[in-house]
């Protein structure tokens, strides 16, 4: 049996062990938006939560849920974004095939927290096994006067799962961006 370190208070000992097994991974994906697409239209589409959820290739079904009080959805202070609307939450069922056998069922139910920000949306996804993804989706102006879709992802999960979660993000982002940008470019 593990015994607490004599200098570390007992109530912090468990947290230190949990933190040792958890890690974070940052990713960024950027896609140009076709010339002539108004940035306001692109921002409005990002802030349409149901459109956003429907761009998820693994999504099987979803439904709006009451905003939880514990923990209440908030923006992380270190992401440099400001809320422009109250949070909205959804329960989403994804069909996930990439996870190691026995760790997760193939149907994964997660809570999605959406907080609209000035140039897009902040999305926090809380999934089983203490897995969380926090993503800022923004429309940013480019130096040449155009705009681009920027996805800044922060994955927080077990060291055992981070490779699988990162791999799923890396293998799917182009299709998601293509679907989003395609809708943004429609007249």
PDB file of C-alpha atoms in Angstrom:
ATOM      1  CA  UNK A   1       0.000   0.000   0.000  1.00  0.00           C
ATOM      2  CA  UNK A   2       1.258   3.466  -0.859  1.00  0.00           C
ATOM      3  CA  UNK A   3       1.879   5.685   2.109  1.00  0.00           C
ATOM      4  CA  UNK A   4       1.770   9.469   1.870  1.00  0.00           C
ATOM      5  CA  UNK A   5       5.060  11.304   1.837  1.00  0.00           C
ATOM      6  CA  UNK A   6       5.586  12.826   5.311  1.00  0.00           C
ATOM      7  CA  UNK A   7       5.990  16.350   3.886  1.00  0.00           C
ATOM      8  CA  UNK A   8       3.003  16.170   1.513  1.00  0.00           C
ATOM      9  CA  UNK A   9      -0.369  16.634   3.259  1.00  0.00           C
ATOM     10  CA  UNK A  10      -2.614  13.587   2.979  1.00  0.00           C
ATOM     11  CA  UNK A  11      -5.333  15.448   1.049  1.00  0.00           C
ATOM     12  CA  UNK A  12      -2.778  16.356  -1.672  1.00  0.00           C
ATOM     13  CA  UNK A  13      -1.155  12.920  -1.918  1.00  0.00           C
ATOM     14  CA  UNK A  14      -3.924  11.415  -4.071  1.00  0.00           C
ATOM     15  CA  UNK A  15      -3.894  14.475  -6.357  1.00  0.00           C
ATOM     16  CA  UNK A  16      -0.132  14.142  -6.912  1.00  0.00           C
ATOM     17  CA  UNK A  17      -0.503  10.478  -7.879  1.00  0.00           C
ATOM     18  CA  UNK A  18      -3.378  11.265 -10.272  1.00  0.00           C
ATOM     19  CA  UNK A  19      -1.412  14.141 -11.829  1.00  0.00           C
ATOM     20  CA  UNK A  20       1.575  11.844 -12.360  1.00  0.00           C
ATOM     21  CA  UNK A  21      -0.512   9.592 -14.600  1.00  0.00           C
ATOM     22  CA  UNK A  22      -2.160  12.457 -16.506  1.00  0.00           C
ATOM     23  CA  UNK A  23      -0.686  14.626 -19.213  1.00  0.00           C
ATOM     24  CA  UNK A  24      -1.577  17.375 -21.662  1.00  0.00           C
ATOM     25  CA  UNK A  25      -0.973  17.658 -25.386  1.00  0.00           C
ATOM     26  CA  UNK A  26      -1.474  20.810 -27.486  1.00  0.00           C
ATOM     27  CA  UNK A  27      -2.370  20.739 -31.182  1.00  0.00           C
ATOM     28  CA  UNK A  28      -3.140  23.452 -33.717  1.00  0.00           C
ATOM     29  CA  UNK A  29      -4.791  23.072 -37.107  1.00  0.00           C
ATOM     30  CA  UNK A  30      -5.275  25.953 -39.565  1.00  0.00           C
ATOM     31  CA  UNK A  31      -7.278  26.024 -42.801  1.00  0.00           C
ATOM     32  CA  UNK A  32      -7.605  29.002 -45.184  1.00  0.00           C
ATOM     33  CA  UNK A  33     -11.139  30.209 -45.853  1.00  0.00           C
ATOM     34  CA  UNK A  34     -11.919  30.948 -49.530  1.00  0.00           C
ATOM     35  CA  UNK A  35     -11.568  34.594 -50.583  1.00  0.00           C
ATOM     36  CA  UNK A  36     -14.799  36.539 -50.516  1.00  0.00           C
ATOM     37  CA  UNK A  37     -16.220  34.665 -47.525  1.00  0.00           C
ATOM     38  CA  UNK A  38     -17.356  37.245 -44.948  1.00  0.00           C
ATOM     39  CA  UNK A  39     -15.664  36.572 -41.575  1.00  0.00           C
ATOM     40  CA  UNK A  40     -18.960  37.379 -39.821  1.00  0.00           C
ATOM     41  CA  UNK A  41     -20.675  34.489 -41.623  1.00  0.00           C
ATOM     42  CA  UNK A  42     -17.878  32.103 -40.642  1.00  0.00           C
ATOM     43  CA  UNK A  43     -18.042  33.207 -36.998  1.00  0.00           C
ATOM     44  CA  UNK A  44     -21.823  32.796 -36.977  1.00  0.00           C
ATOM     45  CA  UNK A  45     -21.496  29.232 -38.287  1.00  0.00           C
ATOM     46  CA  UNK A  46     -18.909  28.333 -35.628  1.00  0.00           C
ATOM     47  CA  UNK A  47     -21.251  29.699 -32.980  1.00  0.00           C
ATOM     48  CA  UNK A  48     -24.064  27.474 -34.268  1.00  0.00           C
ATOM     49  CA  UNK A  49     -23.486  24.622 -31.873  1.00  0.00           C
ATOM     50  CA  UNK A  50     -25.632  22.063 -33.680  1.00  0.00           C
ATOM     51  CA  UNK A  51     -23.794  22.735 -36.968  1.00  0.00           C
ATOM     52  CA  UNK A  52     -20.549  22.279 -35.070  1.00  0.00           C
ATOM     53  CA  UNK A  53     -21.656  18.956 -33.542  1.00  0.00           C
ATOM     54  CA  UNK A  54     -22.881  17.694 -36.926  1.00  0.00           C
ATOM     55  CA  UNK A  55     -19.388  18.216 -38.384  1.00  0.00           C
ATOM     56  CA  UNK A  56     -18.092  15.486 -36.026  1.00  0.00           C
ATOM     57  CA  UNK A  57     -17.646  12.378 -38.208  1.00  0.00           C
ATOM     58  CA  UNK A  58     -18.005  10.067 -35.181  1.00  0.00           C
ATOM     59  CA  UNK A  59     -21.246  11.618 -33.869  1.00  0.00           C
ATOM     60  CA  UNK A  60     -24.181   9.209 -33.700  1.00  0.00           C
ATOM     61  CA  UNK A  61     -26.666  11.357 -31.775  1.00  0.00           C
ATOM     62  CA  UNK A  62     -26.830  14.393 -29.526  1.00  0.00           C
ATOM     63  CA  UNK A  63     -29.228  16.336 -27.351  1.00  0.00           C
ATOM     64  CA  UNK A  64     -29.203  19.629 -25.490  1.00  0.00           C
ATOM     65  CA  UNK A  65     -28.885  19.260 -21.713  1.00  0.00           C
ATOM     66  CA  UNK A  66     -29.138  21.621 -18.766  1.00  0.00           C
ATOM     67  CA  UNK A  67     -25.945  23.510 -18.044  1.00  0.00           C
ATOM     68  CA  UNK A  68     -24.253  21.756 -15.103  1.00  0.00           C
ATOM     69  CA  UNK A  69     -23.552  23.661 -11.902  1.00  0.00           C
ATOM     70  CA  UNK A  70     -20.688  21.474 -10.693  1.00  0.00           C
ATOM     71  CA  UNK A  71     -18.444  22.117 -12.410  1.00  0.00           C
ATOM     72  CA  UNK A  72     -19.997  25.128 -14.111  1.00  0.00           C
ATOM     73  CA  UNK A  73     -18.670  25.737 -17.643  1.00  0.00           C
ATOM     74  CA  UNK A  74     -16.111  28.553 -17.654  1.00  0.00           C
ATOM     75  CA  UNK A  75     -13.404  29.807 -19.970  1.00  0.00           C
ATOM     76  CA  UNK A  76      -9.823  29.000 -18.952  1.00  0.00           C
ATOM     77  CA  UNK A  77      -8.042  32.212 -17.993  1.00  0.00           C
ATOM     78  CA  UNK A  78      -4.934  31.316 -20.017  1.00  0.00           C
ATOM     79  CA  UNK A  79      -6.654  31.023 -23.425  1.00  0.00           C
ATOM     80  CA  UNK A  80      -6.984  34.779 -24.036  1.00  0.00           C
ATOM     81  CA  UNK A  81     -10.655  34.731 -25.063  1.00  0.00           C
ATOM     82  CA  UNK A  82     -13.781  36.467 -23.767  1.00  0.00           C
ATOM     83  CA  UNK A  83     -17.290  35.020 -23.574  1.00  0.00           C
ATOM     84  CA  UNK A  84     -20.041  36.775 -25.528  1.00  0.00           C
ATOM     85  CA  UNK A  85     -22.878  34.419 -24.529  1.00  0.00           C
ATOM     86  CA  UNK A  86     -23.913  32.076 -21.739  1.00  0.00           C
ATOM     87  CA  UNK A  87     -22.682  28.470 -21.953  1.00  0.00           C
ATOM     88  CA  UNK A  88     -24.808  25.810 -23.648  1.00  0.00           C
ATOM     89  CA  UNK A  89     -24.283  22.100 -23.131  1.00  0.00           C
ATOM     90  CA  UNK A  90     -25.026  18.917 -25.042  1.00  0.00           C
ATOM     91  CA  UNK A  91     -24.682  15.212 -24.490  1.00  0.00           C
ATOM     92  CA  UNK A  92     -23.076  13.610 -27.541  1.00  0.00           C
ATOM     93  CA  UNK A  93     -22.695   9.938 -28.391  1.00  0.00           C
ATOM     94  CA  UNK A  94     -19.728   9.129 -30.625  1.00  0.00           C
ATOM     95  CA  UNK A  95     -18.825   5.827 -32.243  1.00  0.00           C
ATOM     96  CA  UNK A  96     -15.124   5.454 -31.453  1.00  0.00           C
ATOM     97  CA  UNK A  97     -13.147   2.613 -33.022  1.00  0.00           C
ATOM     98  CA  UNK A  98      -9.568   3.660 -32.220  1.00  0.00           C
ATOM     99  CA  UNK A  99      -9.414   2.968 -28.492  1.00  0.00           C
ATOM    100  CA  UNK A 100      -7.605  -0.074 -27.117  1.00  0.00           C
ATOM    101  CA  UNK A 101      -9.892  -3.031 -26.420  1.00  0.00           C
ATOM    102  CA  UNK A 102     -11.339  -3.037 -22.964  1.00  0.00           C
ATOM    103  CA  UNK A 103     -10.653   0.600 -22.077  1.00  0.00           C
ATOM    104  CA  UNK A 104     -13.780   2.130 -23.581  1.00  0.00           C
ATOM    105  CA  UNK A 105     -16.921   0.861 -25.211  1.00  0.00           C
ATOM    106  CA  UNK A 106     -17.213   1.773 -28.855  1.00  0.00           C
ATOM    107  CA  UNK A 107     -20.100   4.133 -28.031  1.00  0.00           C
ATOM    108  CA  UNK A 108     -18.679   7.011 -25.998  1.00  0.00           C
ATOM    109  CA  UNK A 109     -21.009   9.519 -24.332  1.00  0.00           C
ATOM    110  CA  UNK A 110     -19.438  12.903 -23.636  1.00  0.00           C
ATOM    111  CA  UNK A 111     -20.595  16.275 -22.371  1.00  0.00           C
ATOM    112  CA  UNK A 112     -19.890  19.169 -24.734  1.00  0.00           C
ATOM    113  CA  UNK A 113     -19.736  22.672 -23.246  1.00  0.00           C
ATOM    114  CA  UNK A 114     -19.989  25.542 -25.750  1.00  0.00           C
ATOM    115  CA  UNK A 115     -19.146  29.133 -24.882  1.00  0.00           C
ATOM    116  CA  UNK A 116     -19.342  31.602 -27.762  1.00  0.00           C
ATOM    117  CA  UNK A 117     -16.372  33.960 -27.928  1.00  0.00           C
ATOM    118  CA  UNK A 118     -15.744  37.082 -29.999  1.00  0.00           C
ATOM    119  CA  UNK A 119     -14.339  35.355 -33.104  1.00  0.00           C
ATOM    120  CA  UNK A 120     -15.741  31.862 -32.690  1.00  0.00           C
ATOM    121  CA  UNK A 121     -16.436  29.326 -29.978  1.00  0.00           C
ATOM    122  CA  UNK A 122     -14.722  27.607 -27.060  1.00  0.00           C
ATOM    123  CA  UNK A 123     -15.619  23.919 -26.728  1.00  0.00           C
ATOM    124  CA  UNK A 124     -14.832  21.711 -23.746  1.00  0.00           C
ATOM    125  CA  UNK A 125     -15.497  17.999 -24.202  1.00  0.00           C
ATOM    126  CA  UNK A 126     -15.646  15.887 -21.029  1.00  0.00           C
ATOM    127  CA  UNK A 127     -15.385  12.175 -21.791  1.00  0.00           C
ATOM    128  CA  UNK A 128     -15.007   8.968 -19.758  1.00  0.00           C
ATOM    129  CA  UNK A 129     -11.707   8.025 -18.108  1.00  0.00           C
ATOM    130  CA  UNK A 130     -11.045  11.630 -17.039  1.00  0.00           C
ATOM    131  CA  UNK A 131     -10.446  12.687 -20.645  1.00  0.00           C
ATOM    132  CA  UNK A 132     -11.012  16.339 -21.508  1.00  0.00           C
ATOM    133  CA  UNK A 133     -10.395  18.377 -24.640  1.00  0.00           C
ATOM    134  CA  UNK A 134     -10.533  22.176 -24.588  1.00  0.00           C
ATOM    135  CA  UNK A 135     -10.581  23.783 -28.012  1.00  0.00           C
ATOM    136  CA  UNK A 136     -10.710  27.383 -29.180  1.00  0.00           C
ATOM    137  CA  UNK A 137     -12.165  27.588 -32.701  1.00  0.00           C
ATOM    138  CA  UNK A 138     -11.619  31.044 -34.198  1.00  0.00           C
ATOM    139  CA  UNK A 139     -11.785  32.913 -37.455  1.00  0.00           C
ATOM    140  CA  UNK A 140      -8.593  34.947 -37.733  1.00  0.00           C
ATOM    141  CA  UNK A 141      -7.590  37.572 -40.256  1.00  0.00           C
ATOM    142  CA  UNK A 142      -4.495  36.822 -42.335  1.00  0.00           C
ATOM    143  CA  UNK A 143      -1.824  39.334 -43.343  1.00  0.00           C
ATOM    144  CA  UNK A 144      -3.131  39.410 -46.917  1.00  0.00           C
ATOM    145  CA  UNK A 145      -6.641  40.430 -45.789  1.00  0.00           C
ATOM    146  CA  UNK A 146      -8.154  36.956 -45.987  1.00  0.00           C
ATOM    147  CA  UNK A 147      -9.257  34.776 -43.120  1.00  0.00           C
ATOM    148  CA  UNK A 148      -8.552  31.316 -41.768  1.00  0.00           C
ATOM    149  CA  UNK A 149     -10.146  28.762 -39.476  1.00  0.00           C
ATOM    150  CA  UNK A 150      -7.893  28.114 -36.471  1.00  0.00           C
ATOM    151  CA  UNK A 151      -8.406  25.178 -34.106  1.00  0.00           C
ATOM    152  CA  UNK A 152      -6.292  25.313 -30.914  1.00  0.00           C
ATOM    153  CA  UNK A 153      -6.720  22.053 -28.987  1.00  0.00           C
ATOM    154  CA  UNK A 154      -5.560  21.154 -25.492  1.00  0.00           C
ATOM    155  CA  UNK A 155      -5.975  17.459 -24.658  1.00  0.00           C
ATOM    156  CA  UNK A 156      -5.943  16.472 -20.961  1.00  0.00           C
ATOM    157  CA  UNK A 157      -6.012  12.754 -20.237  1.00  0.00           C
ATOM    158  CA  UNK A 158      -4.173   9.702 -18.974  1.00  0.00           C
ATOM    159  CA  UNK A 159      -0.683   9.127 -20.328  1.00  0.00           C
ATOM    160  CA  UNK A 160      -2.002   5.757 -21.518  1.00  0.00           C
ATOM    161  CA  UNK A 161      -4.647   7.398 -23.731  1.00  0.00           C
ATOM    162  CA  UNK A 162      -2.930  10.541 -25.006  1.00  0.00           C
ATOM    163  CA  UNK A 163      -1.488   8.859 -28.107  1.00  0.00           C
ATOM    164  CA  UNK A 164      -4.864   7.443 -29.099  1.00  0.00           C
ATOM    165  CA  UNK A 165      -6.709  10.739 -28.515  1.00  0.00           C
ATOM    166  CA  UNK A 166      -4.049  12.722 -30.377  1.00  0.00           C
ATOM    167  CA  UNK A 167      -4.118  10.206 -33.232  1.00  0.00           C
ATOM    168  CA  UNK A 168      -7.891  10.528 -33.525  1.00  0.00           C
ATOM    169  CA  UNK A 169      -7.585  14.342 -33.652  1.00  0.00           C
ATOM    170  CA  UNK A 170      -4.786  14.248 -36.210  1.00  0.00           C
ATOM    171  CA  UNK A 171      -6.540  11.768 -38.475  1.00  0.00           C
ATOM    172  CA  UNK A 172      -9.875  13.605 -38.502  1.00  0.00           C
ATOM    173  CA  UNK A 173      -9.199  17.334 -38.484  1.00  0.00           C
ATOM    174  CA  UNK A 174      -8.884  17.816 -42.257  1.00  0.00           C
ATOM    175  CA  UNK A 175     -12.318  16.308 -42.919  1.00  0.00           C
ATOM    176  CA  UNK A 176     -13.920  18.389 -40.169  1.00  0.00           C
ATOM    177  CA  UNK A 177     -12.291  21.599 -41.426  1.00  0.00           C
ATOM    178  CA  UNK A 178     -13.262  20.774 -45.017  1.00  0.00           C
ATOM    179  CA  UNK A 179     -16.908  20.364 -44.005  1.00  0.00           C
ATOM    180  CA  UNK A 180     -16.892  23.594 -41.978  1.00  0.00           C
ATOM    181  CA  UNK A 181     -15.079  25.703 -44.572  1.00  0.00           C
ATOM    182  CA  UNK A 182     -17.276  24.271 -47.338  1.00  0.00           C
ATOM    183  CA  UNK A 183     -20.379  25.502 -45.502  1.00  0.00           C
ATOM    184  CA  UNK A 184     -18.735  28.870 -44.769  1.00  0.00           C
ATOM    185  CA  UNK A 185     -17.985  29.389 -48.481  1.00  0.00           C
ATOM    186  CA  UNK A 186     -21.551  28.661 -49.641  1.00  0.00           C
ATOM    187  CA  UNK A 187     -23.473  31.732 -50.861  1.00  0.00           C
TER     188      UNK A 187
END
